[in-house]
Coordinates of C-alpha atoms and ligand atoms in Angstrom, one line a residue:
M899 CA 0.0 0.0 -0.6
T900 CA 2.6 2.0 0.5
P901 CA 4.8 1.1 -2.2
G902 CA 6.9 5.1 -2.2
R903 CA 8.2 5.5 1.1
E904 CA 11.9 5.6 -0.2
Y905 CA 10.8 7.9 -2.7
F906 CA 9.1 10.0 -0.7
A907 CA 12.0 9.9 2.7
A908 CA 14.5 10.7 -0.7
R909 CA 12.0 13.6 -1.6
G910 CA 11.9 14.8 2.1
L911 CA 15.8 15.4 2.1
R912 CA 15.4 17.5 -1.6
G913 CA 13.3 19.6 0.9
K914 CA 16.1 20.5 2.9
T915 CA 18.6 21.1 -0.5
S916 CA 17.4 23.9 -3.1
V917 CA 14.6 23.3 -4.8
P918 CA 13.4 26.5 -7.7
T919 CA 9.8 27.6 -5.8
V920 CA 7.4 27.3 -9.0
L921 CA 4.2 28.5 -6.4
S922 CA 4.2 30.3 -4.1
L923 CA 1.7 32.6 -2.2
N924 CA 2.5 35.3 -0.2
D925 CA -0.3 36.7 2.3
V926 CA -3.2 36.1 -0.2
H927 CA -6.2 38.0 1.6
K928 CA -9.6 37.3 -0.3
S929 CA -12.9 38.3 0.4
F930 CA -17.3 38.2 -1.1
G931 CA -19.5 40.4 0.1
G932 CA -18.1 41.2 3.2
I933 CA -16.7 37.8 4.6
E934 CA -12.6 37.1 4.4
V935 CA -12.8 33.9 2.6
L936 CA -9.6 34.1 2.7
R937 CA -7.2 35.2 5.4
G938 CA -3.4 35.6 4.9
V939 CA -2.7 32.3 3.0
S940 CA 0.9 31.7 2.0
L941 CA 2.0 29.0 1.2
E942 CA 5.1 27.3 -1.8
A943 CA 5.9 24.2 -3.5
G944 CA 9.2 24.0 -4.2
D945 CA 9.7 21.9 -7.3
G946 CA 8.4 18.0 -7.3
D947 CA 6.1 18.9 -4.7
V948 CA 3.1 17.0 -4.1
V949 CA 1.4 18.9 -1.0
A950 CA -1.8 18.1 0.2
I951 CA -4.7 20.7 1.3
I952 CA -7.3 19.5 3.5
G953 CA -10.5 21.1 4.6
S954 CA -13.9 21.2 5.8
S955 CA -16.2 22.3 3.1
G956 CA -15.9 26.2 3.4
S957 CA -12.3 26.3 5.0
G958 CA -11.7 28.3 1.2
K959 CA -9.5 25.8 -0.7
S960 CA -11.2 26.2 -4.2
T961 CA -11.0 29.8 -3.7
M962 CA -7.2 29.8 -3.0
L963 CA -6.4 27.6 -5.8
R964 CA -8.4 30.0 -7.9
C965 CA -6.9 32.3 -6.6
I966 CA -2.7 31.3 -8.0
P967 CA -4.2 31.8 -11.5
L968 CA -6.5 35.2 -11.0
L969 CA -9.7 33.6 -12.0
E970 CA -10.2 35.0 -8.4
M971 CA -8.9 38.3 -7.8
P972 CA -6.9 38.4 -4.2
D973 CA -7.3 41.0 -2.4
S974 CA -4.3 41.4 -1.0
G975 CA -0.7 39.6 -1.1
E976 CA 1.3 37.8 -3.7
I977 CA 1.8 35.2 -6.6
A978 CA 4.3 33.6 -8.0
V979 CA 4.5 31.3 -11.1
A980 CA 7.7 29.9 -11.6
G981 CA 10.1 32.3 -10.8
E982 CA 7.4 35.3 -11.8
T983 CA 5.2 37.6 -10.0
I984 CA 2.6 38.5 -11.2
A985 CA 1.2 42.0 -11.3
M986 CA -1.2 43.6 -10.0
R987 CA -2.1 47.7 -9.2
E988 CA -5.0 49.7 -7.3
T989 CA -7.9 51.3 -9.2
R990 CA -10.7 52.9 -7.6
H991 CA -12.8 49.2 -8.8
G992 CA -10.4 47.6 -6.6
R993 CA -7.0 45.6 -7.7
R994 CA -6.4 44.2 -11.6
A995 CA -3.9 42.5 -13.2
A996 CA -1.4 44.6 -14.7
D997 CA -0.2 43.0 -17.2
D998 CA -3.1 40.9 -19.3
A999 CA -0.2 39.2 -20.7
Q1000 CA 1.9 37.5 -17.9
V1001 CA -1.8 36.2 -17.1
Q1002 CA -1.8 34.4 -19.4
R1003 CA 1.1 33.1 -20.0
V1004 CA 1.1 32.5 -16.6
R1005 CA -1.9 30.5 -16.7
G1006 CA -0.2 28.6 -19.7
R1007 CA 1.4 27.6 -16.8
L1008 CA 0.1 25.9 -14.6
G1009 CA -2.6 23.0 -15.1
F1010 CA -6.1 22.4 -14.0
V1011 CA -7.7 19.5 -13.2
F1012 CA -11.6 20.4 -11.3
Q1013 CA -14.3 17.9 -9.5
S1014 CA -16.6 18.3 -12.6
F1015 CA -14.6 17.1 -15.9
N1016 CA -14.8 20.4 -18.0
L1017 CA -14.0 18.3 -20.8
W1018 CA -15.7 20.5 -24.5
S1019 CA -18.7 18.2 -25.3
H1020 CA -19.3 18.8 -29.2
M1021 CA -15.1 17.8 -29.4
T1022 CA -14.0 14.5 -29.7
I1023 CA -11.8 13.2 -26.6
L1024 CA -8.8 13.4 -28.3
E1025 CA -10.1 17.3 -29.8
N1026 CA -10.3 18.8 -25.9
V1027 CA -6.3 17.5 -25.6
I1028 CA -4.8 18.8 -28.2
E1029 CA -7.1 21.9 -28.5
A1030 CA -5.1 24.0 -25.8
P1031 CA -1.2 22.9 -27.7
I1032 CA -2.9 24.1 -31.2
H1033 CA -4.7 26.9 -30.4
V1034 CA -3.8 28.7 -27.2
H1035 CA 0.4 27.2 -28.0
K1036 CA 0.5 27.9 -31.3
R1037 CA 1.8 24.4 -32.2
Q1038 CA 2.6 22.2 -35.2
R1039 CA -1.1 19.4 -35.0
A1040 CA 0.7 16.7 -35.7
E1041 CA 3.3 16.8 -33.0
C1042 CA 0.0 17.4 -30.8
I1043 CA -2.2 15.0 -32.5
A1044 CA 1.3 12.1 -31.8
E1045 CA 1.9 13.6 -27.8
A1046 CA -2.1 13.5 -27.5
E1047 CA -2.4 10.7 -27.9
A1048 CA 1.1 9.8 -25.9
L1049 CA -0.9 11.4 -23.5
L1050 CA -4.6 9.3 -23.4
D1051 CA -2.6 6.1 -23.2
K1052 CA -0.5 7.0 -21.1
V1053 CA -4.2 8.1 -18.7
G1054 CA -5.6 4.7 -19.8
I1055 CA -7.7 5.8 -22.5
V1056 CA -6.2 5.9 -26.1
E1057 CA -9.3 3.9 -27.2
K1058 CA -11.4 6.0 -26.8
R1059 CA -9.5 8.5 -28.4
N1060 CA -12.7 9.5 -31.1
A1061 CA -15.0 8.9 -28.7
Y1062 CA -17.4 12.1 -27.4
P1063 CA -16.9 13.0 -23.6
A1064 CA -20.8 11.7 -22.6
E1065 CA -19.5 8.1 -23.6
L1066 CA -16.9 8.2 -21.6
S1067 CA -17.8 6.6 -17.5
G1068 CA -16.8 9.7 -15.4
G1069 CA -14.2 8.5 -14.7
Q1070 CA -12.8 7.7 -17.8
Q1071 CA -13.9 12.0 -18.8
Q1072 CA -11.6 12.9 -15.1
R1073 CA -8.6 11.1 -17.0
A1074 CA -9.0 12.4 -20.6
A1075 CA -9.1 16.1 -18.8
I1076 CA -6.0 15.3 -16.6
A1077 CA -4.3 14.9 -20.4
R1078 CA -5.2 17.5 -21.5
A1079 CA -3.4 19.8 -19.0
L1080 CA -0.6 18.0 -19.3
A1081 CA -0.5 18.1 -22.7
T1082 CA 0.0 22.3 -21.9
H1083 CA 3.5 20.7 -20.5
P1084 CA 2.8 23.0 -17.3
R1085 CA 4.5 23.6 -14.8
A1086 CA 3.0 22.4 -11.7
L1087 CA -0.1 20.9 -12.4
L1088 CA -4.0 22.0 -9.1
F1089 CA -6.1 19.3 -8.2
D1090 CA -9.1 20.6 -6.6
E1091 CA -11.0 17.1 -6.1
P1092 CA -10.3 15.7 -8.1
T1093 CA -12.9 12.6 -7.6
S1094 CA -14.9 13.8 -6.4
A1095 CA -17.7 13.8 -8.5
L1096 CA -17.9 10.8 -9.2
D1097 CA -18.6 6.7 -8.4
P1098 CA -17.1 5.3 -5.4
E1099 CA -16.3 2.0 -8.2
L1100 CA -14.1 5.0 -10.2
V1101 CA -12.3 7.3 -7.8
G1102 CA -9.6 4.2 -7.8
E1103 CA -8.6 4.5 -11.8
V1104 CA -8.3 8.2 -11.1
L1105 CA -5.7 8.8 -8.3
L1106 CA -3.8 5.2 -9.9
V1107 CA -2.8 8.3 -12.7
I1108 CA -2.4 10.8 -10.1
R1109 CA -0.2 8.8 -7.6
A1110 CA 1.9 7.6 -10.9
L1111 CA 2.2 11.8 -11.9
A1112 CA 3.6 12.5 -8.5
E1113 CA 6.2 9.6 -9.0
E1114 CA 7.6 10.9 -12.4
G1115 CA 7.9 14.2 -9.8
R1116 CA 5.8 16.6 -11.1
T1117 CA 4.9 20.0 -8.4
M1118 CA 0.8 19.5 -7.3
L1119 CA -1.2 21.0 -4.9
I1120 CA -3.7 18.6 -4.4
V1121 CA -7.0 19.3 -2.7
T1122 CA -9.4 16.2 -1.8
H1123 CA -11.3 14.1 0.3
E1124 CA -9.4 11.5 0.7
M1125 CA -7.0 11.2 2.9
N1126 CA -4.9 7.7 2.5
F1127 CA -4.3 9.1 -0.6
A1128 CA -3.4 12.0 0.1
R1129 CA -1.3 11.5 3.0
D1130 CA 0.5 8.8 0.9
V1131 CA 1.6 10.4 -2.1
S1132 CA 1.8 14.0 -1.0
N1133 CA 4.7 16.1 0.9
R1134 CA 3.5 17.8 2.3
A1135 CA 0.1 18.5 3.4
V1136 CA -1.8 21.1 4.7
F1137 CA -4.7 21.7 6.8
L1138 CA -7.0 24.8 6.5
H1139 CA -9.1 26.1 8.4
Q1140 CA -11.4 29.1 7.9
G1141 CA -9.6 30.3 6.1
R1142 CA -6.2 30.1 7.5
I1143 CA -3.4 27.1 6.6
E1144 CA -4.1 26.2 10.2
E1145 CA -1.3 23.4 10.3
E1146 CA 1.4 22.3 8.0
G1147 CA 3.8 19.9 7.3
P1148 CA 5.0 15.8 6.3
P1149 CA 2.5 13.8 5.6
E1150 CA 2.9 11.2 9.2
Q1151 CA 2.9 14.2 10.7
V1152 CA -0.4 16.2 9.5
F1153 CA -2.1 12.6 9.1
E1154 CA -0.8 11.3 12.1
Q1155 CA 0.1 13.8 15.1
P1156 CA -2.1 17.0 13.8
V1157 CA -0.6 19.2 16.6
S1158 CA -3.6 21.3 16.0
E1159 CA -6.8 20.6 18.1
R1160 CA -9.1 21.3 15.1
C1161 CA -6.7 19.9 12.2
R1162 CA -7.4 16.4 14.6
Q1163 CA -11.2 16.8 14.7
F1164 CA -11.2 17.3 10.9
L1165 CA -9.3 14.1 10.7
T1166 CA -11.5 12.4 13.1
S1167 CA -14.5 13.3 11.7
H1168 CA -14.2 12.8 8.5
L1169 CA -12.8 8.8 9.1
A1170 CA -15.8 9.0 11.2
R1171 CA -17.8 9.6 8.3
R1172 CA -16.4 7.6 5.2
G1173 CA -16.6 4.8 8.7
Ligands
ADP2665 P1 -13.6 25.4 -0.4 O1 -13.5 24.2 -1.6 O2 -12.6 24.9 1.6 O3 -15.3 24.0 0.6 P2 -14.4 27.7 -1.1 O4 -12.9 27.8 -1.2 O5 -15.5 26.5 -2.4 O6 -14.4 26.9 0.0 O7 -15.2 29.0 -0.5 C1 -14.9 29.6 0.7 C2 -16.3 30.0 1.0 O8 -16.4 31.1 0.4 C3 -17.5 29.2 1.5 O9 -18.1 30.6 2.5 C4 -17.5 30.3 -0.1 O10 -19.7 30.2 -0.2 C5 -17.9 31.2 -0.4 N1 -16.9 31.4 -2.5 C6 -17.0 31.1 -2.9 N2 -16.2 31.4 -3.8 C7 -17.0 32.7 -3.7 C8 -18.6 33.5 -5.3 N3 -17.3 32.9 -6.0 N4 -19.0 33.8 -4.6 C9 -19.6 34.4 -3.3 N5 -18.6 34.1 -2.8 C10 -17.8 32.7 -2.6
MG2666 MG1 -13.7 22.6 -2.6

């Protein structure tokens, strides 16, 4: 059940050397309608880090992920991706990105996988995967197709390349969404509850794919309620509570010996609920 123990130990060691920072949030605040949903969140992910993000519903996990590509504009604080701090400016109407081209560039360096697979329903699986590489990244069609087929093979659904999303199971659609996220060669992958919309029997196949990506050394932030998976796959875990990072550390600490009483309670109630 724990195939990668040595590998995680190696990651732990590597964490102590200087790995380049791929993602960082520095003191990010965000309110909606006067309610502060993120209350000063700071987080860094170095190259190859797999950060598990846990917390109750409403604690701000999705908002935190969405702030990274500025799908939500933070009210204050800084975001940096691959060494580039996103420039923002204050206007009469609030904070805005200072440079739209920069935002597009930064978004192009990230891959997203959401709970609701978000595939384009009118396109085949292959077309879904090649869309951004061809139209956003302006790469050669033939090369994109070859690469997309390799990615679909990697996630185990290459035989579905000419099918439409509705013809696939939820697990297959989510694997297609992962292939699509990989097709733009992202520097980091952001997963927001990638298995929450799936029937229980389909969760495992998606987690296997994500685990394989972790073992390849990809940089990932993963919001999940799959606690066993989160503990095994991550080299760092973060517990968010009411818009603040309440506990952070190696997964052995956060999942097994949390310092925070709230984190302990969250884990207990979560495990109890899951049975
Ligand atoms: P989580 O992902 O941890 O469940 P969210 O980040 O989705 O939490 O939400 C945190 C809080 O922010 C919730 O109370 C939610 O209702 C609120 N919220 C999130 N997005 C919006 C929005 N676009 N407008 C208003 N409120 C929002
Ligand atoms: Mg959420």
